[in-house]
Amino acid sequence: MANQDIRKLSKEELTAAFAEMGEPKFRAAQVYEWLWQKSARSFEEMTNLSKPLREKLKEQFSFYGLSDTIIQQSKDGTLKFGIHLHDGRMVEGVMIPDDERNTACVSSQVGCSLSCTFCATGFLKRERNLDYGEIYDQVVLINQKALETTGRPLSNIVSMGMGEPLLNYDNVMQSIRLITSPQGLGMAQKRITVSTSGISRGIMRLADENMNFNLALSLHAATDEKRDQIMDINKSNNLESLVEALNYFHEKTGSKVTFEYILFDRFNDSIEDANHLIALCARVPAFVNIIEYNNVEGVTLKKAKSDRRDAFVAHLRNNDINAAIRRSRGKDIDAACGQLANKLEK
Ligand code: SAH
Ligand code: SF4
């Protein structure tokens, strides 16, 4: 069993493995604490274990953690992480500081299988899922850097890096359980947002988890006719099925969903488009985040002009829609999802 990733074991499995080695249960508990709560990434760090035990563990187990990371800092303080994995593949993470919050944006897959036309990650093929330890480690890493650069820990986590979280369901859920567990990082569930391109069945499943994190839907167009043109996933998970899944989610969790809506110049930024969005908000209890597009090389869709954006948002607000504008951050370092990895591939 040499070379088994020790962090793939649940607490029960670890306890059983220790029993087999003739080690008492409390030792397994100590090691579990090192692995998650204390984020140790080598047996040397586990200073309350005897040297012979550390040697024994080293023979049996490995750590498949994150490897080296390239960090860039934007003029606005945003940090971008190019994170190498143990197999040489790369994902991205971002840390976005503002007056009140430090938000980490983490990846769930290497690449993405859904080729949304506007998204740089969509140009990369999906190579593999991240395991829950790799998702957890991104949070640990970004939290360390947040502390170093701003003096504050992370306050929020969003799954808005590379990949579609609901297509890596089990690992994403397990990472959230560990991040929020007192035996892990102990963060509040409400500080976590899972963003999905809209997998109806995955949303229904989330609703049944009895968890309390936030859900965001990357809507970007409020009619099937338009959404089909930019997001292939809409052809198999249309707005009707999403409305049904989101209402179920709301019923079960009591939480409003957030509609993410990137405004594209003369594609989805007219008053008529706003009216479609208003109609959709009448069917699903929701907040709206209007997102400024980070133009991507090779993509025809461009960021909307500011006067059209302002008219769009004013129209939403006049119709009692709770809409916020999210300005793009870290532009000078290509902090939008998929952009860095794309550059490095070229
Ligand atoms: N796959 C998931 C989560 C990752 S994408 C999803 O699609 O929701 C995270 C968010 O970034 C999505 O809302 C996506 O539409 C948006 N996005 C992708 N490329 C962007 C860009 N160039 N500028 C601004 N937002 C972008
Ligand atoms: Fe994948 Fe999300 Fe990008 Fe679409 S927007 S290609 S689902 S990462």
Coordinates of C-alpha atoms and ligand atoms in Angstrom, one line a residue:
M1 CA 0.0 0.0 0.0
A2 CA 3.0 2.3 -0.2
N3 CA 2.3 5.6 -1.9
Q4 CA -1.3 5.8 -0.9
D5 CA -2.4 9.4 -0.5
I6 CA -3.0 9.7 3.2
R7 CA -5.5 12.5 2.8
K8 CA -7.8 10.3 0.7
L9 CA -8.7 8.4 3.9
S10 CA -11.7 9.4 6.0
K11 CA -11.2 9.7 9.8
E12 CA -12.7 6.2 10.2
E13 CA -10.4 4.7 7.5
L14 CA -7.4 6.4 9.1
T15 CA -8.4 5.0 12.5
A16 CA -8.7 1.5 10.9
A17 CA -5.3 1.8 9.2
F18 CA -3.7 2.8 12.5
A19 CA -5.3 -0.1 14.3
E20 CA -3.8 -2.4 11.7
M21 CA -0.4 -0.9 12.3
G22 CA -0.9 -1.5 16.1
E23 CA -1.3 2.2 16.8
P24 CA -3.9 3.5 19.3
K25 CA -6.9 5.5 18.2
F26 CA -5.8 8.8 19.6
R27 CA -2.7 8.7 17.3
A28 CA -5.0 8.5 14.3
A29 CA -7.0 11.5 15.7
Q30 CA -3.7 13.4 16.1
V31 CA -2.7 12.7 12.5
Y32 CA -6.1 13.6 11.2
E33 CA -5.8 17.0 13.0
W34 CA -2.4 17.6 11.4
L35 CA -3.8 16.7 8.0
W36 CA -6.8 19.0 8.0
Q37 CA -7.0 21.5 10.9
K38 CA -3.2 22.2 11.0
S39 CA -2.8 21.7 7.2
A40 CA 0.5 19.8 7.6
R41 CA 1.9 18.6 4.3
S42 CA 4.7 16.4 5.5
F43 CA 5.2 13.9 8.3
E44 CA 8.1 15.9 9.7
E45 CA 5.7 18.6 10.8
M46 CA 3.8 16.2 13.0
T47 CA 6.0 16.9 16.0
N48 CA 3.9 15.2 18.6
L49 CA 4.5 11.8 16.9
S50 CA 7.6 9.7 17.7
K51 CA 10.3 9.6 15.0
P52 CA 9.8 5.9 14.4
L53 CA 6.1 6.4 13.8
R54 CA 6.7 9.2 11.4
E55 CA 9.2 7.0 9.5
K56 CA 6.6 4.2 9.4
L57 CA 4.0 6.6 8.0
K58 CA 6.4 7.8 5.4
E59 CA 6.9 4.3 4.1
Q60 CA 3.1 3.7 3.8
F61 CA 1.7 7.0 2.7
S62 CA 2.3 10.0 0.5
F63 CA 1.0 13.5 0.2
Y64 CA -0.4 14.4 -3.1
G65 CA -0.6 18.1 -2.3
L66 CA -0.2 21.2 -4.4
S67 CA 3.2 21.7 -6.0
D68 CA 4.8 25.1 -6.8
T69 CA 2.7 28.2 -7.4
I70 CA 3.3 31.3 -9.5
I71 CA 1.8 34.3 -7.9
Q72 CA 1.1 37.6 -9.6
Q73 CA -0.2 40.8 -7.9
S74 CA -2.4 43.3 -9.6
K75 CA -2.3 47.0 -9.1
D76 CA -5.6 46.8 -7.3
G77 CA -4.2 44.2 -4.8
T78 CA -5.8 41.2 -6.5
L79 CA -3.6 38.1 -6.3
K80 CA -3.6 35.5 -9.0
F81 CA -2.3 32.0 -8.4
G82 CA -1.1 29.6 -11.1
I83 CA -1.0 26.4 -9.0
H84 CA 0.8 23.3 -10.2
L85 CA -0.6 20.0 -9.0
H86 CA 1.4 16.8 -8.2
D87 CA 1.0 15.5 -11.7
G88 CA 2.3 18.7 -13.3
R89 CA -1.2 20.0 -14.4
M90 CA -2.2 23.5 -13.5
V91 CA -5.2 25.3 -12.1
E92 CA -5.9 28.9 -11.1
G93 CA -6.9 30.6 -7.9
V94 CA -7.6 34.3 -7.2
M95 CA -7.6 36.4 -4.0
I96 CA -9.7 39.5 -4.2
P97 CA -9.3 42.0 -1.3
D98 CA -11.7 44.8 -0.7
D99 CA -12.5 47.1 2.2
E100 CA -14.5 44.5 4.1
R101 CA -13.7 41.2 2.6
N102 CA -11.0 38.9 1.3
T103 CA -12.5 36.6 -1.2
A104 CA -10.8 33.4 -2.6
C105 CA -11.8 32.1 -5.9
V106 CA -10.9 28.4 -6.3
S107 CA -11.0 25.9 -9.1
S108 CA -12.9 22.6 -9.1
Q109 CA -11.5 20.9 -12.3
V110 CA -8.5 21.1 -14.6
G111 CA -10.1 22.8 -17.6
C112 CA -13.8 22.5 -18.2
S113 CA -15.9 20.2 -20.4
L114 CA -18.5 22.9 -21.1
S115 CA -17.3 25.2 -23.8
C116 CA -19.2 28.4 -23.0
T117 CA -18.3 30.6 -25.9
F118 CA -17.1 33.6 -23.8
C119 CA -15.0 31.7 -21.3
A120 CA -11.2 31.2 -21.6
T121 CA -11.4 28.1 -19.4
G122 CA -13.9 26.7 -22.0
F123 CA -11.1 26.7 -24.6
L124 CA -9.1 24.3 -22.5
K125 CA -10.3 20.7 -22.5
R126 CA -11.3 19.1 -19.2
E127 CA -8.3 17.0 -18.1
R128 CA -9.5 15.8 -14.8
N129 CA -11.4 16.5 -11.6
L130 CA -9.6 18.0 -8.6
D131 CA -9.9 15.8 -5.5
Y132 CA -11.2 17.4 -2.3
G133 CA -7.8 17.7 -0.8
E134 CA -6.7 19.8 -3.8
I135 CA -9.6 22.1 -3.4
Y136 CA -9.1 22.4 0.3
D137 CA -5.4 23.1 -0.3
Q138 CA -6.2 26.0 -2.6
V139 CA -8.1 27.6 0.3
V140 CA -5.3 27.0 2.7
L141 CA -2.7 28.5 0.3
I142 CA -4.8 31.6 -0.6
N143 CA -5.7 32.2 3.0
Q144 CA -1.9 32.2 3.9
K145 CA -1.3 34.8 1.2
A146 CA -4.3 36.8 2.2
L147 CA -2.9 37.0 5.7
E148 CA 0.6 37.9 4.4
T149 CA -0.6 40.7 2.1
T150 CA -3.5 42.2 3.9
G151 CA -3.1 41.1 7.5
R152 CA -6.6 39.5 7.4
P153 CA -7.7 35.9 6.8
L154 CA -10.2 34.9 4.0
S155 CA -13.7 35.9 4.7
N156 CA -15.4 34.4 1.6
I157 CA -14.9 31.5 -0.8
V158 CA -16.4 31.2 -4.3
S159 CA -16.0 28.2 -6.7
M160 CA -15.6 30.6 -9.7
G161 CA -12.2 29.4 -10.9
M162 CA -11.7 26.8 -13.5
G163 CA -14.2 24.0 -14.0
E164 CA -17.9 23.2 -13.3
P165 CA -18.3 22.3 -9.7
L166 CA -21.5 20.3 -10.1
L167 CA -19.7 18.0 -12.6
N168 CA -17.2 17.2 -9.8
Y169 CA -20.0 16.9 -7.2
D170 CA -18.6 14.6 -4.6
N171 CA -15.2 16.2 -4.3
V172 CA -16.6 19.7 -4.2
M173 CA -19.1 18.7 -1.4
Q174 CA -16.4 16.9 0.6
S175 CA -14.1 19.9 0.4
I176 CA -16.9 22.2 1.6
R177 CA -17.6 19.8 4.5
L178 CA -14.0 19.9 5.5
I179 CA -13.6 23.7 5.0
T180 CA -16.6 24.3 7.2
S181 CA -16.0 21.6 9.8
P182 CA -14.5 22.4 13.2
Q183 CA -12.0 19.6 12.5
G184 CA -11.0 21.5 9.3
L185 CA -10.9 25.2 8.7
G186 CA -14.1 26.0 10.6
M187 CA -15.5 28.5 8.2
A188 CA -19.2 29.4 8.2
Q189 CA -21.2 27.8 5.4
K190 CA -22.8 31.2 4.5
R191 CA -19.3 32.5 3.5
I192 CA -19.2 29.9 0.7
T193 CA -20.8 30.3 -2.8
V194 CA -21.0 27.6 -5.3
S195 CA -21.3 28.9 -8.9
T196 CA -22.7 26.7 -11.6
S197 CA -23.4 27.0 -15.2
G198 CA -26.7 25.2 -14.5
I199 CA -26.9 21.5 -14.1
S200 CA -30.5 21.0 -12.9
R201 CA -30.0 17.6 -11.4
G202 CA -26.9 18.7 -9.5
I203 CA -28.9 21.7 -8.1
M204 CA -31.7 19.4 -6.9
R205 CA -29.1 17.2 -5.2
L206 CA -27.5 20.2 -3.5
A207 CA -30.9 21.2 -2.2
D208 CA -31.2 17.9 -0.4
E209 CA -27.8 18.2 1.3
N210 CA -29.1 20.1 4.3
M211 CA -26.3 22.6 4.0
N212 CA -26.4 26.3 4.2
F213 CA -24.0 27.7 1.6
N214 CA -25.0 30.1 -1.2
L215 CA -25.7 29.1 -4.8
A216 CA -25.0 31.3 -7.9
L217 CA -26.3 30.5 -11.4
S218 CA -24.3 31.8 -14.3
L219 CA -27.3 32.9 -16.2
H220 CA -25.9 35.5 -18.7
A221 CA -29.1 35.4 -20.8
A222 CA -32.7 35.1 -19.7
T223 CA -34.2 33.4 -22.8
D224 CA -33.4 29.9 -24.1
E225 CA -33.0 31.4 -27.5
K226 CA -30.1 33.6 -26.4
R227 CA -28.6 31.3 -23.7
D228 CA -28.3 28.4 -26.2
Q229 CA -26.1 30.6 -28.3
I230 CA -23.4 31.1 -25.6
M231 CA -23.8 28.2 -23.3
D232 CA -24.2 24.7 -24.7
I233 CA -25.3 23.3 -21.4
N234 CA -28.6 25.2 -21.8
K235 CA -29.6 22.8 -24.6
S236 CA -29.8 19.9 -22.1
N237 CA -30.7 22.0 -19.0
N238 CA -33.0 24.7 -20.3
L239 CA -34.4 27.6 -18.3
E240 CA -37.6 25.8 -17.5
S241 CA -35.7 22.9 -15.8
L242 CA -33.5 25.4 -14.0
V243 CA -36.4 27.4 -12.7
E244 CA -37.9 24.2 -11.3
A245 CA -34.5 23.1 -9.7
L246 CA -33.9 26.6 -8.3
N247 CA -37.4 26.8 -6.7
Y248 CA -36.8 23.4 -5.2
F249 CA -33.5 24.7 -3.8
H250 CA -35.2 27.7 -2.4
E251 CA -37.9 25.6 -0.8
K252 CA -35.5 23.3 0.9
T253 CA -32.8 25.8 2.0
G254 CA -34.7 29.1 2.3
S255 CA -31.8 30.7 0.4
K256 CA -32.3 33.0 -2.6
V257 CA -30.1 32.2 -5.5
T258 CA -27.8 34.7 -7.2
F259 CA -28.1 35.2 -10.9
E260 CA -24.7 36.1 -12.4
Y261 CA -25.3 38.1 -15.6
I262 CA -22.3 39.2 -17.7
L263 CA -23.3 42.2 -19.8
F264 CA -22.1 41.7 -23.4
D265 CA -22.2 44.6 -25.8
R266 CA -25.4 44.5 -27.9
F267 CA -26.0 40.9 -27.2
N268 CA -27.9 40.8 -23.9
D269 CA -27.7 44.4 -22.7
S270 CA -30.9 46.0 -24.1
I271 CA -34.0 47.0 -22.1
E272 CA -35.9 44.1 -23.7
D273 CA -33.2 41.8 -22.3
A274 CA -33.6 43.4 -18.9
N275 CA -37.4 42.7 -19.2
H276 CA -36.7 39.0 -19.8
L277 CA -34.5 39.0 -16.7
I278 CA -37.2 40.8 -14.7
A279 CA -39.7 38.1 -15.8
L280 CA -37.4 35.3 -14.7
C281 CA -36.8 37.0 -11.3
A282 CA -40.6 36.9 -10.8
R283 CA -40.4 33.1 -11.1
V284 CA -37.4 32.5 -8.8
P285 CA -36.5 34.4 -5.7
A286 CA -33.1 35.8 -6.7
F287 CA -30.5 38.5 -6.4
V288 CA -28.8 39.7 -9.5
N289 CA -25.1 40.3 -9.9
I290 CA -24.2 42.3 -13.1
I291 CA -20.7 41.3 -14.1
E292 CA -18.3 43.3 -16.1
Y293 CA -16.8 41.1 -18.8
N294 CA -13.1 40.7 -19.0
N295 CA -12.6 40.6 -22.8
V296 CA -11.0 37.4 -23.9
E297 CA -8.7 37.2 -26.9
G298 CA -10.4 35.4 -29.8
V299 CA -14.0 36.0 -28.5
T300 CA -16.3 38.1 -30.6
L301 CA -18.5 39.1 -27.6
K302 CA -17.2 42.2 -25.9
K303 CA -17.8 43.9 -22.6
A304 CA -20.9 46.2 -22.7
K305 CA -20.6 50.0 -22.9
S306 CA -21.0 51.7 -19.5
D307 CA -24.0 53.9 -20.6
R308 CA -25.9 50.7 -21.7
R309 CA -24.9 49.0 -18.5
D310 CA -26.2 51.8 -16.4
A311 CA -29.5 52.0 -18.2
F312 CA -29.9 48.2 -17.8
V313 CA -29.2 48.3 -14.1
A314 CA -31.5 51.3 -13.6
H315 CA -34.3 49.5 -15.4
L316 CA -33.8 46.5 -13.1
R317 CA -33.9 48.6 -10.0
N318 CA -36.9 50.5 -11.1
N319 CA -38.6 47.2 -11.3
D320 CA -37.6 46.3 -7.7
I321 CA -34.9 43.9 -8.7
N322 CA -32.1 43.6 -6.2
A323 CA -29.1 44.2 -8.5
A324 CA -25.4 44.8 -7.8
I325 CA -22.7 45.6 -10.2
R326 CA -19.5 43.5 -9.9
R327 CA -16.6 45.3 -11.5
S328 CA -13.8 43.3 -13.0
R329 CA -10.7 43.0 -10.8
G330 CA -7.1 42.2 -11.5
K331 CA -7.4 43.1 -15.2
D332 CA -3.7 43.8 -15.7
I333 CA -2.9 40.2 -14.6
D334 CA -5.7 38.4 -16.5
A335 CA -7.4 37.4 -13.3
A336 CA -10.6 36.2 -15.1
C337 CA -11.0 32.5 -15.1
G338 CA -8.9 30.5 -17.5
Q339 CA -7.0 33.4 -18.9
L340 CA -3.6 32.7 -17.2
A341 CA -3.6 29.0 -18.0
N342 CA -4.5 29.8 -21.6
K343 CA -1.5 32.1 -21.9
L344 CA 0.9 29.6 -20.4
E345 CA -0.4 26.9 -22.8
K346 CA 0.4 29.1 -25.8
Ligands
SAH1 N1 -18.3 26.7 -14.2 C1 -18.9 27.5 -13.2 C2 -17.9 28.2 -12.3 C3 -16.7 28.8 -12.9 S1 -16.9 30.1 -14.0 C4 -19.9 28.6 -13.8 O1 -19.9 28.7 -15.0 O2 -20.6 29.2 -13.1 C5 -17.2 31.5 -12.8 C6 -17.9 32.7 -13.4 O3 -17.0 33.5 -14.2 C7 -19.1 32.3 -14.3 O4 -20.2 33.1 -13.9 C8 -18.6 32.6 -15.7 O5 -19.6 32.8 -16.5 C9 -17.7 33.9 -15.4 N2 -16.8 34.2 -16.4 C10 -16.1 33.4 -17.3 N3 -15.3 34.1 -18.1 C11 -15.4 35.4 -17.7 C12 -14.8 36.6 -18.2 N4 -13.9 36.6 -19.2 N5 -15.2 37.8 -17.6 C13 -16.0 37.8 -16.6 N6 -16.6 36.7 -16.1 C14 -16.3 35.5 -16.7
SF4_2 FE1 -16.9 26.0 -17.8 FE2 -18.1 27.9 -16.2 FE3 -16.3 28.6 -18.1 FE4 -18.7 27.7 -18.8 S1 -18.3 29.6 -17.7 S2 -16.7 27.0 -19.7 S3 -19.1 26.2 -17.2 S4 -15.9 27.4 -16.3

